[in-house]
GROMACS .gro file of C-alpha atoms in nm:
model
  348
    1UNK     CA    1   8.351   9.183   7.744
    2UNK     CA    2   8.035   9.059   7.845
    3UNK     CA    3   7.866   9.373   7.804
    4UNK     CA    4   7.509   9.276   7.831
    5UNK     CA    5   7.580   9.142   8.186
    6UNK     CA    6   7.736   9.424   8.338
    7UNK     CA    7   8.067   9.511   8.141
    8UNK     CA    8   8.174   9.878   8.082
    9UNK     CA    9   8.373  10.036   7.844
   10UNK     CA   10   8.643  10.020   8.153
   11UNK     CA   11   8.666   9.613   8.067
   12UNK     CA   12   8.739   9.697   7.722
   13UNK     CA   13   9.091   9.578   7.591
   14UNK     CA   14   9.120   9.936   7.442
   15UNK     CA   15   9.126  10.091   7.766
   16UNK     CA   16   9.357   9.811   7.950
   17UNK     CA   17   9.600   9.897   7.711
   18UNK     CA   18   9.567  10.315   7.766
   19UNK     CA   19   9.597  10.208   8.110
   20UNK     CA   20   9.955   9.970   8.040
   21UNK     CA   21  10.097  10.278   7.797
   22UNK     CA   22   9.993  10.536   8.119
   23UNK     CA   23  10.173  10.328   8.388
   24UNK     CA   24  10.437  10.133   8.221
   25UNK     CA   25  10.271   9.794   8.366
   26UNK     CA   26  10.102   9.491   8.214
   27UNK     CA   27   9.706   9.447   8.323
   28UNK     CA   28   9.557   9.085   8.486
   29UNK     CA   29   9.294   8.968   8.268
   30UNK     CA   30   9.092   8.677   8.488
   31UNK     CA   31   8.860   8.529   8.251
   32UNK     CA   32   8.608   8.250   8.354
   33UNK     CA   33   8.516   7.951   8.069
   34UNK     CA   34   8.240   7.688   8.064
   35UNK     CA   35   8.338   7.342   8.005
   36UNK     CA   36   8.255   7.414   7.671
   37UNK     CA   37   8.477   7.647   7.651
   38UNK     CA   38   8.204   7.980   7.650
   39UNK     CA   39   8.315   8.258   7.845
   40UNK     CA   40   8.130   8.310   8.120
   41UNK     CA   41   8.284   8.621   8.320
   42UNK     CA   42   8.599   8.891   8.342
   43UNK     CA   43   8.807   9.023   8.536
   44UNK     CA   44   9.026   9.269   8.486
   45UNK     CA   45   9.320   9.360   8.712
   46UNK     CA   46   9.634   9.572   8.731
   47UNK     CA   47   9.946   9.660   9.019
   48UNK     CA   48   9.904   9.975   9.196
   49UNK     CA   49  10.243  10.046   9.354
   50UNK     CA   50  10.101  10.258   9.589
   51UNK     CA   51  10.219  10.615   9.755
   52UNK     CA   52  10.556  10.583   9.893
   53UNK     CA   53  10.595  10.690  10.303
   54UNK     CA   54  10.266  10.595  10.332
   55UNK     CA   55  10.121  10.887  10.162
   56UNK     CA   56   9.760  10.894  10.115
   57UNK     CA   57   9.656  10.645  10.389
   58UNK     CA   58   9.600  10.289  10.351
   59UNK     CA   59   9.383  10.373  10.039
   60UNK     CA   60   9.685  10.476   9.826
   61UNK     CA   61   9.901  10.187   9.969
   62UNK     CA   62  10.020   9.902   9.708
   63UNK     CA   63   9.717   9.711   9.572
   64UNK     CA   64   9.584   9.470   9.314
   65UNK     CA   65   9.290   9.656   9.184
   66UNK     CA   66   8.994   9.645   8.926
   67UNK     CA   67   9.107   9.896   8.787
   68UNK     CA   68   9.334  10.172   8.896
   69UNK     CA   69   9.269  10.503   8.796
   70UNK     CA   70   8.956  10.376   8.700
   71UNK     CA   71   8.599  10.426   8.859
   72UNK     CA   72   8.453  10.085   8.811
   73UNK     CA   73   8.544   9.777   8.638
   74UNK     CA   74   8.469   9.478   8.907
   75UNK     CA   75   8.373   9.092   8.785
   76UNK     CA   76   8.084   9.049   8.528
   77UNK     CA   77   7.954   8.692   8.438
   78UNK     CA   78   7.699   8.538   8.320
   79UNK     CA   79   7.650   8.362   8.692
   80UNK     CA   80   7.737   8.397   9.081
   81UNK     CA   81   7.954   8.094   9.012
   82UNK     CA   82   8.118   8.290   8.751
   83UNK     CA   83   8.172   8.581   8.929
   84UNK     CA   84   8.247   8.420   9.280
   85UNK     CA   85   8.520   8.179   9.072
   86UNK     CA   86   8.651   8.551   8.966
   87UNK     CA   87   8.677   8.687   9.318
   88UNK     CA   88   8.828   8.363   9.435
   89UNK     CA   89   9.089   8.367   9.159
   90UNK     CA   90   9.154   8.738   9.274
   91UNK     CA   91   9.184   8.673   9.617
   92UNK     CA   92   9.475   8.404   9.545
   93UNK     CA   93   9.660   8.655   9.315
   94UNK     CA   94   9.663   8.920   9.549
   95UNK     CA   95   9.747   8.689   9.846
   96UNK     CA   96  10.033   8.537   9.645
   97UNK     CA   97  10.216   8.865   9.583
   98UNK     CA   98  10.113   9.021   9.910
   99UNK     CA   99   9.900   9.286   9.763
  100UNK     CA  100   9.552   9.406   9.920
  101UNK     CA  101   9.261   9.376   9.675
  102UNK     CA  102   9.044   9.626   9.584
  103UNK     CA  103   8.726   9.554   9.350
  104UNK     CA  104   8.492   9.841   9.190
  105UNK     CA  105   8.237   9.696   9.073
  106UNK     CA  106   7.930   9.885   8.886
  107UNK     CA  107   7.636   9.812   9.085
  108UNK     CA  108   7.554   9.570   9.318
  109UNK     CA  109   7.704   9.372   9.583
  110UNK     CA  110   7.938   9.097   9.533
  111UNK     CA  111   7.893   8.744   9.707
  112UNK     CA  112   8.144   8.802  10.032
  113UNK     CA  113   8.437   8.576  10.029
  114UNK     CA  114   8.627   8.513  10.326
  115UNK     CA  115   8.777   8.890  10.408
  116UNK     CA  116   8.643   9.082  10.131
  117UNK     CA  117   8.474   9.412  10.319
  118UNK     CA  118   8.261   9.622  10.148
  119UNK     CA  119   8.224  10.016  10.199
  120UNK     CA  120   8.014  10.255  10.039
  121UNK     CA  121   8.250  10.474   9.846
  122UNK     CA  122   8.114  10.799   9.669
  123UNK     CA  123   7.802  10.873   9.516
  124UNK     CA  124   7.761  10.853   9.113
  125UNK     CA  125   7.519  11.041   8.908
  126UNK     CA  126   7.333  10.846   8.632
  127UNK     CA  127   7.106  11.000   8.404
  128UNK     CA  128   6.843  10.770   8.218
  129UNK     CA  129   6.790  10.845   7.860
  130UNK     CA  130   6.477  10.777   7.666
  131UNK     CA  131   6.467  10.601   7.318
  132UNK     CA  132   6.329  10.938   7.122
  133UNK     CA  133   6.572  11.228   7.207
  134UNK     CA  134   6.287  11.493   7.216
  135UNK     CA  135   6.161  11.348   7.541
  136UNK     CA  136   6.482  11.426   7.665
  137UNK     CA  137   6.369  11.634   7.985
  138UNK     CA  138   6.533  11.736   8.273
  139UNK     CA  139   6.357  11.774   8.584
  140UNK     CA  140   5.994  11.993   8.642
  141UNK     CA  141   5.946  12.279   8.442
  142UNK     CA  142   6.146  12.553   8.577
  143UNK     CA  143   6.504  12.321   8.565
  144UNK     CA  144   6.426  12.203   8.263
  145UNK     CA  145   6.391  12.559   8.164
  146UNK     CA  146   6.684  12.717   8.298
  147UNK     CA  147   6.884  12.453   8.121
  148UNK     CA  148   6.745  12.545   7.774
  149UNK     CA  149   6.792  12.915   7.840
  150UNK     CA  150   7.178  12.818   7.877
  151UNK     CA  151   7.184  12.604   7.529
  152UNK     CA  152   7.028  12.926   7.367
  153UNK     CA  153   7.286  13.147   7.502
  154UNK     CA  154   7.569  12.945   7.398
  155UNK     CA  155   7.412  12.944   7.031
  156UNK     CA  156   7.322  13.331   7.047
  157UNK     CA  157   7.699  13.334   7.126
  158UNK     CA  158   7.760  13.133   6.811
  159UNK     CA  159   7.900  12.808   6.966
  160UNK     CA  160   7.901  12.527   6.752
  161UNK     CA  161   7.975  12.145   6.860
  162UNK     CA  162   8.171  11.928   6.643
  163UNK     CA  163   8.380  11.595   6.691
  164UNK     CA  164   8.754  11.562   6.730
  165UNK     CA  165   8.896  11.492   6.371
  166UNK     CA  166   9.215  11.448   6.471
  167UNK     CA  167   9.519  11.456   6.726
  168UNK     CA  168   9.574  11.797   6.640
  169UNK     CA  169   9.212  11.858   6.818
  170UNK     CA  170   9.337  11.644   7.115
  171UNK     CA  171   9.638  11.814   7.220
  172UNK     CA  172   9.483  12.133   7.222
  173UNK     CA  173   9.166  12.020   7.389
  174UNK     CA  174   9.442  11.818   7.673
  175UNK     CA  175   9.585  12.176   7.741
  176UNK     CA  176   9.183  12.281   7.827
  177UNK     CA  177   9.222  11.980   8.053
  178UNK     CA  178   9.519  12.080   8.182
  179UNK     CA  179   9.364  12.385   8.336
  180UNK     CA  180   9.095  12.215   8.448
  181UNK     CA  181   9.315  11.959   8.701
  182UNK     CA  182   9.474  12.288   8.751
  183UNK     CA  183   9.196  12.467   8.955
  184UNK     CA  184   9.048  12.186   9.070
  185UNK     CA  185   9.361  12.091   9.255
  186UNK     CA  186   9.374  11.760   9.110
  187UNK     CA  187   9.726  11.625   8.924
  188UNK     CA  188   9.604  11.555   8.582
  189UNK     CA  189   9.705  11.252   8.362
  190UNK     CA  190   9.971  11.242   8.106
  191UNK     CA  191   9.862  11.267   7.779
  192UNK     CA  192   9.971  10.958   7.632
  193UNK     CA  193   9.587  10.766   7.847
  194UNK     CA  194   9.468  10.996   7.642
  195UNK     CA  195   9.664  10.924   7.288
  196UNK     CA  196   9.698  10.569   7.371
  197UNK     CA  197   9.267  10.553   7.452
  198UNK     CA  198   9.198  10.807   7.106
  199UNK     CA  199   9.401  10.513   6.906
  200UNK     CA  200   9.195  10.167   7.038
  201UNK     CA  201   8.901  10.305   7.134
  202UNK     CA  202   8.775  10.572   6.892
  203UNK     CA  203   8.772  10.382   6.568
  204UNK     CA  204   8.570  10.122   6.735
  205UNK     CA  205   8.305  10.392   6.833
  206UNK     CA  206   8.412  10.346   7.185
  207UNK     CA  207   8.564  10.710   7.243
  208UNK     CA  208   8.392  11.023   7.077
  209UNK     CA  209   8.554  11.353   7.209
  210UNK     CA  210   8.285  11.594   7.154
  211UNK     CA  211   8.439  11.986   7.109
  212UNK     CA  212   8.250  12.307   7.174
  213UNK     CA  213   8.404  12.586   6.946
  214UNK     CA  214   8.330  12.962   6.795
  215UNK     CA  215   8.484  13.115   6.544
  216UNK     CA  216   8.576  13.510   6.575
  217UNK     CA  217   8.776  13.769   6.384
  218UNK     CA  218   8.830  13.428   6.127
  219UNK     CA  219   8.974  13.212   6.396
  220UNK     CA  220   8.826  12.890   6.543
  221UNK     CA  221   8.883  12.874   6.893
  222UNK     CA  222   8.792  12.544   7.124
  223UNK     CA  223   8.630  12.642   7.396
  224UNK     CA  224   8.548  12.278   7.569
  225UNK     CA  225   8.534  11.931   7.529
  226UNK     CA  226   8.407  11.636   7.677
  227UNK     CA  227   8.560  11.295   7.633
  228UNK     CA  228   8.281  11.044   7.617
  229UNK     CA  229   8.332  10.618   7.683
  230UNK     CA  230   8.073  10.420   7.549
  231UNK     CA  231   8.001  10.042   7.573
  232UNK     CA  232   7.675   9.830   7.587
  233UNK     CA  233   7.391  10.033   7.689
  234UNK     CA  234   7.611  10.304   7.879
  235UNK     CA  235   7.787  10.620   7.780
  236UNK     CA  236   8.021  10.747   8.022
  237UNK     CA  237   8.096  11.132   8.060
  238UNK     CA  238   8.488  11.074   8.188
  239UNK     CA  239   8.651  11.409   8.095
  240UNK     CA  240   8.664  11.764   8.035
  241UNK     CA  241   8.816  12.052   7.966
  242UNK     CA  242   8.752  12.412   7.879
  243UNK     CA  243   8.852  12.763   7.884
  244UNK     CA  244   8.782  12.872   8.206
  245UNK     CA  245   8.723  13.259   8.088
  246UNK     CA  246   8.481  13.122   7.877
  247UNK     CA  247   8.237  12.966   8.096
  248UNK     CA  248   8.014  13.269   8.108
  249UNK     CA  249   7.874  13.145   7.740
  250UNK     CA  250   7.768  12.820   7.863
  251UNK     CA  251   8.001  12.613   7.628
  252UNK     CA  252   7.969  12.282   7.916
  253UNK     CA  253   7.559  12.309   7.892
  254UNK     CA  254   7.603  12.277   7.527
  255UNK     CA  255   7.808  11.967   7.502
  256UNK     CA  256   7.578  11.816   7.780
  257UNK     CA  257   7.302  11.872   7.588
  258UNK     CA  258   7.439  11.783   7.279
  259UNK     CA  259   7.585  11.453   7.392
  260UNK     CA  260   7.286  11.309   7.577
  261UNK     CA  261   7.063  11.383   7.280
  262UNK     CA  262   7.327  11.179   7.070
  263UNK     CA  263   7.377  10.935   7.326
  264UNK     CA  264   6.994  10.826   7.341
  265UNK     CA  265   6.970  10.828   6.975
  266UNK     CA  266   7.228  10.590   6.931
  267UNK     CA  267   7.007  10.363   7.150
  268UNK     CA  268   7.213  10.402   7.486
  269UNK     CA  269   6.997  10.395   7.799
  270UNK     CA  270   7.238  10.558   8.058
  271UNK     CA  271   7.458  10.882   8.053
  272UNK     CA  272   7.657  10.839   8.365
  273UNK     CA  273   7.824  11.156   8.493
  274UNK     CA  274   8.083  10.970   8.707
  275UNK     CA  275   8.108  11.035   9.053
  276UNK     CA  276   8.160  11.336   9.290
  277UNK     CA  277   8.375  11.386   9.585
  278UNK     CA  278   8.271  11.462   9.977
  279UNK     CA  279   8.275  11.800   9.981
  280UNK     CA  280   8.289  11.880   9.611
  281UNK     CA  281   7.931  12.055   9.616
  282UNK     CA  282   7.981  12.251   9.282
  283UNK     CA  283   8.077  11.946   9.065
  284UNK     CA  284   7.761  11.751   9.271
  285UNK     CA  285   7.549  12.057   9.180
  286UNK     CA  286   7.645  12.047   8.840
  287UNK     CA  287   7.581  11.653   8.780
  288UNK     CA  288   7.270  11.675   8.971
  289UNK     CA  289   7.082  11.975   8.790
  290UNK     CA  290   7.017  11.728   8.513
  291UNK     CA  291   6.802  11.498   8.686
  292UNK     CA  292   6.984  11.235   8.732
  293UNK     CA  293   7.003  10.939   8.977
  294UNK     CA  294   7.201  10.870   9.261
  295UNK     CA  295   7.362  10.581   9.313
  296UNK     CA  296   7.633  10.444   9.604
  297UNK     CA  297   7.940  10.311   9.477
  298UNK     CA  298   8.097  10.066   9.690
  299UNK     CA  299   8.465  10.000   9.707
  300UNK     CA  300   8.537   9.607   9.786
  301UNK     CA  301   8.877   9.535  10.016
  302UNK     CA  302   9.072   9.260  10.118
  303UNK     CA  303   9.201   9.278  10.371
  304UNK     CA  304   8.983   9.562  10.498
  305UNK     CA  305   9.104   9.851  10.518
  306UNK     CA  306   9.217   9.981  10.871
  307UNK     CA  307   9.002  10.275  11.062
  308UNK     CA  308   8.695  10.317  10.834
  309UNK     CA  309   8.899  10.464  10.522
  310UNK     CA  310   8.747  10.528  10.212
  311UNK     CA  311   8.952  10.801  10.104
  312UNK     CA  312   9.286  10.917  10.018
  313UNK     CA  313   9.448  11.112  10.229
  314UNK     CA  314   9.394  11.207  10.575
  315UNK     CA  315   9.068  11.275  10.715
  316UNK     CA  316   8.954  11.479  11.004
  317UNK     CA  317   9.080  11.885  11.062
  318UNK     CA  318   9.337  11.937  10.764
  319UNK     CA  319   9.086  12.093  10.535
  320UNK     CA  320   9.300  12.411  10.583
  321UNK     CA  321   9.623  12.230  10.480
  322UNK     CA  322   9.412  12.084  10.141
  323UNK     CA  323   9.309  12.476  10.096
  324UNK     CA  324   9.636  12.618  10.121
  325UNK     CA  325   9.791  12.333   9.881
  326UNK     CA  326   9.500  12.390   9.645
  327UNK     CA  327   9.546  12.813   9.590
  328UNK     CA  328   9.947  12.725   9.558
  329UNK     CA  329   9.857  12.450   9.296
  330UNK     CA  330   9.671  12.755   9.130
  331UNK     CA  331   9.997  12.947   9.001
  332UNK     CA  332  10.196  12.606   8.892
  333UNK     CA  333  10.251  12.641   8.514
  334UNK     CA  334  10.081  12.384   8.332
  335UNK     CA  335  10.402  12.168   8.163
  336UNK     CA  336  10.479  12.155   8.545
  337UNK     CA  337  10.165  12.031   8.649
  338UNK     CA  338  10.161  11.784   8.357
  339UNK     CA  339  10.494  11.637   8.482
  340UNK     CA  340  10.419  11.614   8.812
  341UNK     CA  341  10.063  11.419   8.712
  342UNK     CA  342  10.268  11.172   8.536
  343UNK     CA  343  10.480  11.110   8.833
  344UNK     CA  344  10.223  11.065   9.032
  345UNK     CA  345   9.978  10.811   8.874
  346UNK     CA  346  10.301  10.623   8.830
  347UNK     CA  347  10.223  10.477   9.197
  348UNK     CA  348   9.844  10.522   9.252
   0.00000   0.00000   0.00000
């Protein structure tokens, strides 16, 4: 995996295969050898079908891409000639079954080949971690402050954090993530990424679902959870779930809190929060208040893609139309918006 030259968790076999069990379809792994025979670089790359009618812009059309459903997992090697050989390889695949290519890489740019157009994407949120979890701070004074004050409530309100023990503990934290897609208007994705990543990655260390919980009147209630991805010096915060009436006792500070301090004294440098949306100022708010850093993703095409798009979806005036979609969304039951997830990611 190459992981001290710029692999992720996201170019781990574990999570090509959650990605094969979620879409039905077999993953491209590009691997580049030395004459002799060291690897020297990966690539890892999968069929999009794409939205049918054209749905979603030119963005959602058929692709070959690094990864779908994924938010970076572009060529790592050991060299440029590595990781250009990659591209080049990529290039000819795509070509040779008609297919645009689209490669996320981590950080950095990639050596331009011959109609590969780059684009900044979204912005990510990073979070440096030190080596001694007590020097864990975040921000001046007064941040750093209000952020404590939230921990403290969520203990004063008897929250606990523990680690998934066992699939019972994922289903019922996947129907907290149900609601979540819910409200935020997003389809969410079927629960056997979820099984299939639990089974290949978690006894390797390379998944820890980390569970906020109280216990009331005798009963132990989740009240969110945050599925961590960890590889090489990174630990990715990649999803979440919670009870949204519950939100009021700080349970999300708490598993923050509780996973950065265990990230850094594990010996990871990074806690990446992922990216955020245009327009999604509340999930931006909430990845920013921890000090972290900004930095530009950019999304690699081939051929370009037409008009300036980034995005799915259309742009310009139909911010009313995503609003109106978004409040019906609100009232779908979850089974329905489970099955309609699961339909979906089928083509993106």
């Amino acid at each position: 995996m190459l992981a001290s030259e710029g692999g992720t968790v996201f170019h781990h076999s574990g999570w090509l295969a959650a990605l094969e069990r979620e879409s039905g379809r077999r993953a491209l792994r590009l691997a580049c050898e030395e004459p002799d025979g060291t690897l020297s670089g990966v690539l890892p790359l999968m069929v999009a079908r794409g939205l049918p009618l054209g749905l979603g812009g030119a963005a959602a059309g058929p692709r070959l891409s690094s990864l779908p459903r994924t938010p970076v997992a572009g060529p790592v090697g050991t060299s440029e000639t590595a990781v250009g050989a990659l591209v080049a390889e990529a290039l000819a695949q795509a070509a040779a079954a008609g297919l645009r290519l689209q490669l996320k890489p981590a950080a950095g740019a990639l050596s331009l080949a011959p109609g590969l157009h780059g684009s900044p994407w979204r912005r990510s949120y990073v979070k440096p971690l030190p080596a001694d979890p007590d020097l864990l701070r975040f921000g001046n004074s007064r941040n750093h402050g209000r952020i404590a004050w939230a921990v403290r409530k969520a203990q004063r309100e008897g929250l606990l954090v523990r680690d998934a023990a066992s699939v019972d503990d994922l289903r019922e934290w996947y129907r907290l993530y149900l609601d979540v897609s819910r409200w935020r208007g997003l389809p969410a994705r079927p629960y056997r990424l979820f099984r299939s990543a639990w089974e290949r990655l978690r006894p390797g260390g390379f998944l820890r679902l980390l569970l906020a919980h109280q216990e009331r009147s005798g009963r132990d209630r989740i009240l969110a959870g945050s599925m961590l991805l960890r590889l090489g010096d990174t630990t990715f915060y990649a999803f979440n779930g919670r009870v949204r009436e519950a939100l009021s006792l700080r349970p999300n500070d708490l598993l923050q809190w509780h996973a950065m301090r265990d990230a850094a004294a594990a010996g990871y440098r990074w806690y990446d929060f992922g990216e955020a949306s245009a327009g999604n100022e509340g999930l931006a708010r909430f990845k920013a208040k921890w000090d972290t850093q900004t930095r530009t993703l950019v999304r690699y095409h081939a051929p370009p893609l037409p008009g300036g798009e980034i995005e799915y979806g259309p742009a310009g005036n139909r911010e009313w139309l995503r609003r109106i979609a978004v409040g019906a969304w609100h009232r779908v039951p979850l089974p329905v918006t489970a099955l309609a997830g699961d339909q979906l990611y089928r083509f993106l």
